Amino acid sequence: VMDDNKILTLASNERIAVTPEMKLIFEIAHLRTATPATVSRAGILYINPGDLGWNAYVTSWIETRDNTTVKANLTILFDRYIPIMQDALSKRFKKITPIPGISHIQVLCSLLGSLIVPSNIPADSSKELYESYFVFALVWAYGSSLFNDGQTDYRAEFNKWFLNEFKGLKFPPAMSVFDVWVDPFTNEYTSWNDRVPKFQLDPDIPLQACLVHN
């Protein structure tokens, strides 16, 4: 609570005097519990997430890339995939917890920042290689929050929809989009199982000291 004397009273009854040099910004989801007295003491700035969209965030993030080729390829890929993904996730699939669309974009950009590096994508790489890494990040940015509610396995439904919607992508047959990763040596989608070393039990090592990769 803040009174007319600019004294901020916290829930713990601690009082903080707000000096002329201090400014307070509250980021809230709604005003359902706000009183007229509270609203009258603050300036209200409402931003509709639907009007803001995802383009501003993506454009800002892409501008942080140094290479113009990377910027151009990423711009094309975002425009190709994101509108379809945003629409499908909001209408067709259930997530384990509500997640705003912009949060999926933030996760995607974070994954791409780790994947689109010179060690994975050299300077003379093809557009197809950019797309392979982009799709891998896309699947996990949007599909990782889906779950099985006991009646429908939404990850399986997402896999069917994704493969049908983007038929030009070359995934290994009989594999889910969640079952593969981009092998940096072959630049192709490869099963996660190929990354798991074969286990051989060493009789000289105590069983509790053995490490089984999975």
Tab-separated table of C-alpha atoms in Angstrom:
chain	number	residue	atom	x	y	z
A	1	VAL	CA	0.000	0.000	0.000
A	2	MET	CA	1.226	3.504	-0.796
A	3	ASP	CA	-0.346	6.491	0.916
A	4	ASP	CA	-0.386	10.180	-0.018
A	5	ASN	CA	2.870	10.788	1.857
A	6	LYS	CA	4.712	8.432	-0.519
A	7	ILE	CA	5.254	5.839	2.173
A	8	LEU	CA	5.294	2.317	0.763
A	9	THR	CA	3.974	-0.194	3.299
A	10	LEU	CA	4.878	-3.818	2.614
A	11	ALA	CA	2.948	-6.887	3.720
A	12	SER	CA	5.454	-7.287	6.564
A	13	ASN	CA	4.445	-3.797	7.804
A	14	GLU	CA	7.853	-2.462	6.846
A	15	ARG	CA	7.607	1.152	5.689
A	16	ILE	CA	9.765	2.594	2.929
A	17	ALA	CA	9.819	6.314	2.225
A	18	VAL	CA	9.897	7.014	-1.502
A	19	THR	CA	12.119	10.007	-2.270
A	20	PRO	CA	11.592	12.281	-5.311
A	21	GLU	CA	14.498	10.503	-7.031
A	22	MET	CA	12.826	7.096	-6.721
A	23	LYS	CA	10.332	5.625	-9.170
A	24	LEU	CA	8.308	2.423	-8.801
A	25	ILE	CA	7.239	0.188	-11.674
A	26	PHE	CA	4.829	-2.697	-11.047
A	27	GLU	CA	4.395	-5.307	-13.764
A	28	ILE	CA	1.079	-7.075	-13.160
A	29	ALA	CA	-1.148	-9.459	-15.101
A	30	HIS	CA	-4.472	-7.793	-14.294
A	31	LEU	CA	-6.226	-5.166	-12.166
A	32	ARG	CA	-9.015	-7.366	-10.841
A	33	THR	CA	-8.076	-6.762	-7.209
A	34	ALA	CA	-6.980	-3.138	-7.571
A	35	THR	CA	-8.985	-0.469	-5.772
A	36	PRO	CA	-9.782	2.963	-7.276
A	37	ALA	CA	-7.439	4.487	-4.700
A	38	THR	CA	-4.566	2.316	-5.931
A	39	VAL	CA	-5.209	3.043	-9.587
A	40	SER	CA	-5.548	6.802	-8.973
A	41	ARG	CA	-2.052	6.946	-7.470
A	42	ALA	CA	-0.344	5.320	-10.443
A	43	GLY	CA	-0.099	5.743	-14.163
A	44	ILE	CA	-1.478	2.671	-15.969
A	45	LEU	CA	0.167	1.472	-19.175
A	46	TYR	CA	-1.689	-1.415	-20.818
A	47	ILE	CA	0.034	-3.479	-23.512
A	48	ASN	CA	-2.038	-6.066	-25.330
A	49	PRO	CA	0.169	-9.130	-25.989
A	50	GLY	CA	-1.795	-9.806	-29.149
A	51	ASP	CA	-0.916	-6.374	-30.534
A	52	LEU	CA	2.728	-6.596	-29.488
A	53	GLY	CA	3.308	-9.990	-31.111
A	54	TRP	CA	6.615	-11.788	-31.422
A	55	ASN	CA	8.237	-9.887	-34.294
A	56	ALA	CA	9.731	-7.134	-32.150
A	57	TYR	CA	11.500	-9.586	-29.857
A	58	VAL	CA	12.783	-11.725	-32.736
A	59	THR	CA	13.975	-8.731	-34.744
A	60	SER	CA	15.847	-7.401	-31.733
A	61	TRP	CA	17.456	-10.791	-31.090
A	62	ILE	CA	18.460	-11.337	-34.718
A	63	GLU	CA	20.179	-7.937	-34.752
A	64	THR	CA	22.536	-9.224	-32.048
A	65	ARG	CA	23.964	-11.729	-34.556
A	66	ASP	CA	27.225	-10.580	-36.157
A	67	ASN	CA	27.023	-12.370	-39.504
A	68	THR	CA	24.691	-10.965	-42.167
A	69	THR	CA	24.178	-14.443	-43.663
A	70	VAL	CA	23.031	-15.755	-40.298
A	71	LYS	CA	20.642	-12.816	-39.935
A	72	ALA	CA	19.134	-13.397	-43.380
A	73	ASN	CA	18.659	-17.142	-42.895
A	74	LEU	CA	17.156	-16.747	-39.437
A	75	THR	CA	14.710	-14.091	-40.633
A	76	ILE	CA	13.450	-16.399	-43.385
A	77	LEU	CA	13.095	-19.350	-41.004
A	78	PHE	CA	11.234	-17.395	-38.334
A	79	ASP	CA	8.789	-16.069	-40.931
A	80	ARG	CA	8.266	-19.552	-42.354
A	81	TYR	CA	7.664	-21.503	-39.162
A	82	ILE	CA	6.613	-19.267	-36.275
A	83	PRO	CA	3.160	-18.059	-37.456
A	84	ILE	CA	2.095	-21.674	-38.048
A	85	MET	CA	3.551	-22.889	-34.736
A	86	GLN	CA	2.014	-20.093	-32.670
A	87	ASP	CA	-1.422	-20.728	-34.141
A	88	ALA	CA	-1.250	-24.514	-33.755
A	89	LEU	CA	0.018	-24.465	-30.165
A	90	SER	CA	-2.769	-22.122	-29.088
A	91	LYS	CA	-5.562	-24.239	-30.597
A	92	ARG	CA	-4.580	-27.888	-31.012
A	93	PHE	CA	-2.393	-28.990	-28.102
A	94	LYS	CA	-2.470	-28.931	-24.303
A	95	LYS	CA	0.553	-27.931	-22.248
A	96	ILE	CA	1.405	-29.086	-18.770
A	97	THR	CA	1.174	-25.465	-17.607
A	98	PRO	CA	0.008	-22.279	-19.369
A	99	ILE	CA	2.902	-20.731	-21.277
A	100	PRO	CA	2.630	-17.424	-23.184
A	101	GLY	CA	3.559	-17.526	-26.839
A	102	ILE	CA	6.433	-15.098	-26.328
A	103	SER	CA	7.983	-17.523	-23.821
A	104	HIS	CA	8.267	-20.168	-26.550
A	105	ILE	CA	10.010	-17.571	-28.696
A	106	GLN	CA	12.458	-16.759	-25.902
A	107	VAL	CA	13.301	-20.436	-25.426
A	108	LEU	CA	13.755	-20.845	-29.182
A	109	CYS	CA	16.131	-17.886	-29.391
A	110	SER	CA	18.095	-19.165	-26.414
A	111	LEU	CA	18.492	-22.602	-28.014
A	112	LEU	CA	19.465	-21.101	-31.353
A	113	GLY	CA	22.075	-18.956	-29.647
A	114	SER	CA	23.754	-22.157	-28.445
A	115	LEU	CA	23.299	-24.146	-31.649
A	116	ILE	CA	24.033	-21.661	-34.432
A	117	VAL	CA	27.743	-21.278	-33.788
A	118	PRO	CA	30.705	-21.616	-36.185
A	119	SER	CA	31.585	-25.064	-34.842
A	120	ASN	CA	28.170	-26.358	-35.973
A	121	ILE	CA	27.517	-24.094	-38.943
A	122	PRO	CA	30.643	-22.860	-40.772
A	123	ALA	CA	30.512	-19.637	-42.778
A	124	ASP	CA	29.876	-21.386	-46.127
A	125	SER	CA	27.050	-23.624	-44.872
A	126	SER	CA	23.887	-24.236	-46.870
A	127	LYS	CA	20.430	-22.968	-45.995
A	128	GLU	CA	19.384	-26.563	-45.342
A	129	LEU	CA	21.856	-26.855	-42.466
A	130	TYR	CA	20.509	-23.689	-40.877
A	131	GLU	CA	17.025	-25.130	-41.223
A	132	SER	CA	18.028	-28.444	-39.609
A	133	TYR	CA	19.275	-26.739	-36.461
A	134	PHE	CA	16.351	-24.320	-36.458
A	135	VAL	CA	13.801	-27.144	-36.662
A	136	PHE	CA	15.564	-29.069	-33.887
A	137	ALA	CA	15.359	-26.024	-31.603
A	138	LEU	CA	11.787	-25.348	-32.742
A	139	VAL	CA	10.589	-28.824	-31.785
A	140	TRP	CA	11.910	-28.530	-28.246
A	141	ALA	CA	10.932	-24.890	-27.738
A	142	TYR	CA	7.301	-25.692	-28.567
A	143	GLY	CA	6.958	-29.410	-27.944
A	144	SER	CA	8.754	-29.879	-24.640
A	145	SER	CA	5.827	-28.490	-22.606
A	146	LEU	CA	3.259	-30.898	-24.066
A	147	PHE	CA	2.095	-33.854	-21.993
A	148	ASN	CA	-0.140	-36.895	-21.756
A	149	ASP	CA	-3.341	-36.100	-19.857
A	150	GLY	CA	-4.375	-39.749	-19.604
A	151	GLN	CA	-6.598	-39.625	-22.660
A	152	THR	CA	-4.421	-37.977	-25.282
A	153	ASP	CA	-0.664	-38.014	-25.710
A	154	TYR	CA	-0.139	-34.495	-27.012
A	155	ARG	CA	3.518	-35.100	-27.788
A	156	ALA	CA	2.511	-37.909	-30.126
A	157	GLU	CA	-0.193	-35.691	-31.633
A	158	PHE	CA	2.339	-32.894	-32.075
A	159	ASN	CA	4.728	-35.291	-33.806
A	160	LYS	CA	2.029	-36.408	-36.284
A	161	TRP	CA	0.943	-32.851	-36.969
A	162	PHE	CA	4.499	-31.536	-37.381
A	163	LEU	CA	5.567	-34.230	-39.854
A	164	ASN	CA	2.374	-33.734	-41.862
A	165	GLU	CA	2.559	-29.935	-41.810
A	166	PHE	CA	6.226	-29.737	-42.842
A	167	LYS	CA	6.532	-32.650	-45.227
A	168	GLY	CA	9.701	-31.334	-46.842
A	169	LEU	CA	11.779	-32.056	-43.732
A	170	LYS	CA	13.864	-35.223	-43.840
A	171	PHE	CA	13.411	-37.064	-40.561
A	172	PRO	CA	14.515	-40.698	-40.188
A	173	PRO	CA	11.625	-43.100	-40.862
A	174	ALA	CA	9.709	-44.549	-37.894
A	175	MET	CA	11.160	-41.931	-35.549
A	176	SER	CA	9.490	-39.131	-33.648
A	177	VAL	CA	10.700	-35.553	-33.991
A	178	PHE	CA	11.705	-35.872	-30.326
A	179	ASP	CA	13.890	-38.922	-31.013
A	180	VAL	CA	16.539	-37.173	-33.087
A	181	TRP	CA	19.259	-34.548	-32.891
A	182	VAL	CA	21.519	-32.939	-35.503
A	183	ASP	CA	24.807	-34.819	-35.794
A	184	PRO	CA	27.492	-32.143	-36.414
A	185	PHE	CA	29.646	-34.643	-38.327
A	186	THR	CA	27.018	-35.825	-40.818
A	187	ASN	CA	24.728	-32.742	-40.583
A	188	GLU	CA	21.750	-35.094	-40.537
A	189	TYR	CA	19.103	-36.045	-38.012
A	190	THR	CA	20.343	-38.981	-35.945
A	191	SER	CA	18.763	-41.023	-33.167
A	192	TRP	CA	19.586	-40.041	-29.594
A	193	ASN	CA	20.366	-43.710	-28.991
A	194	ASP	CA	23.483	-43.370	-31.128
A	195	ARG	CA	24.933	-41.040	-28.515
A	196	VAL	CA	24.615	-43.600	-25.724
A	197	PRO	CA	27.827	-45.636	-25.301
A	198	LYS	CA	27.472	-49.394	-25.088
A	199	PHE	CA	27.714	-50.685	-21.533
A	200	GLN	CA	30.011	-53.519	-20.579
A	201	LEU	CA	30.180	-54.639	-16.976
A	202	ASP	CA	33.693	-54.702	-15.581
A	203	PRO	CA	33.889	-57.496	-12.977
A	204	ASP	CA	36.686	-55.650	-11.167
A	205	ILE	CA	34.518	-52.596	-10.460
A	206	PRO	CA	31.915	-52.682	-7.658
A	207	LEU	CA	28.372	-52.606	-9.002
A	208	GLN	CA	27.529	-49.425	-7.079
A	209	ALA	CA	30.437	-47.679	-8.827
A	210	CYS	CA	29.251	-48.543	-12.342
A	211	LEU	CA	27.805	-45.818	-14.518
A	212	VAL	CA	25.173	-46.842	-17.054
A	213	HIS	CA	24.548	-44.177	-19.703
A	214	ASN	CA	20.978	-43.744	-20.898
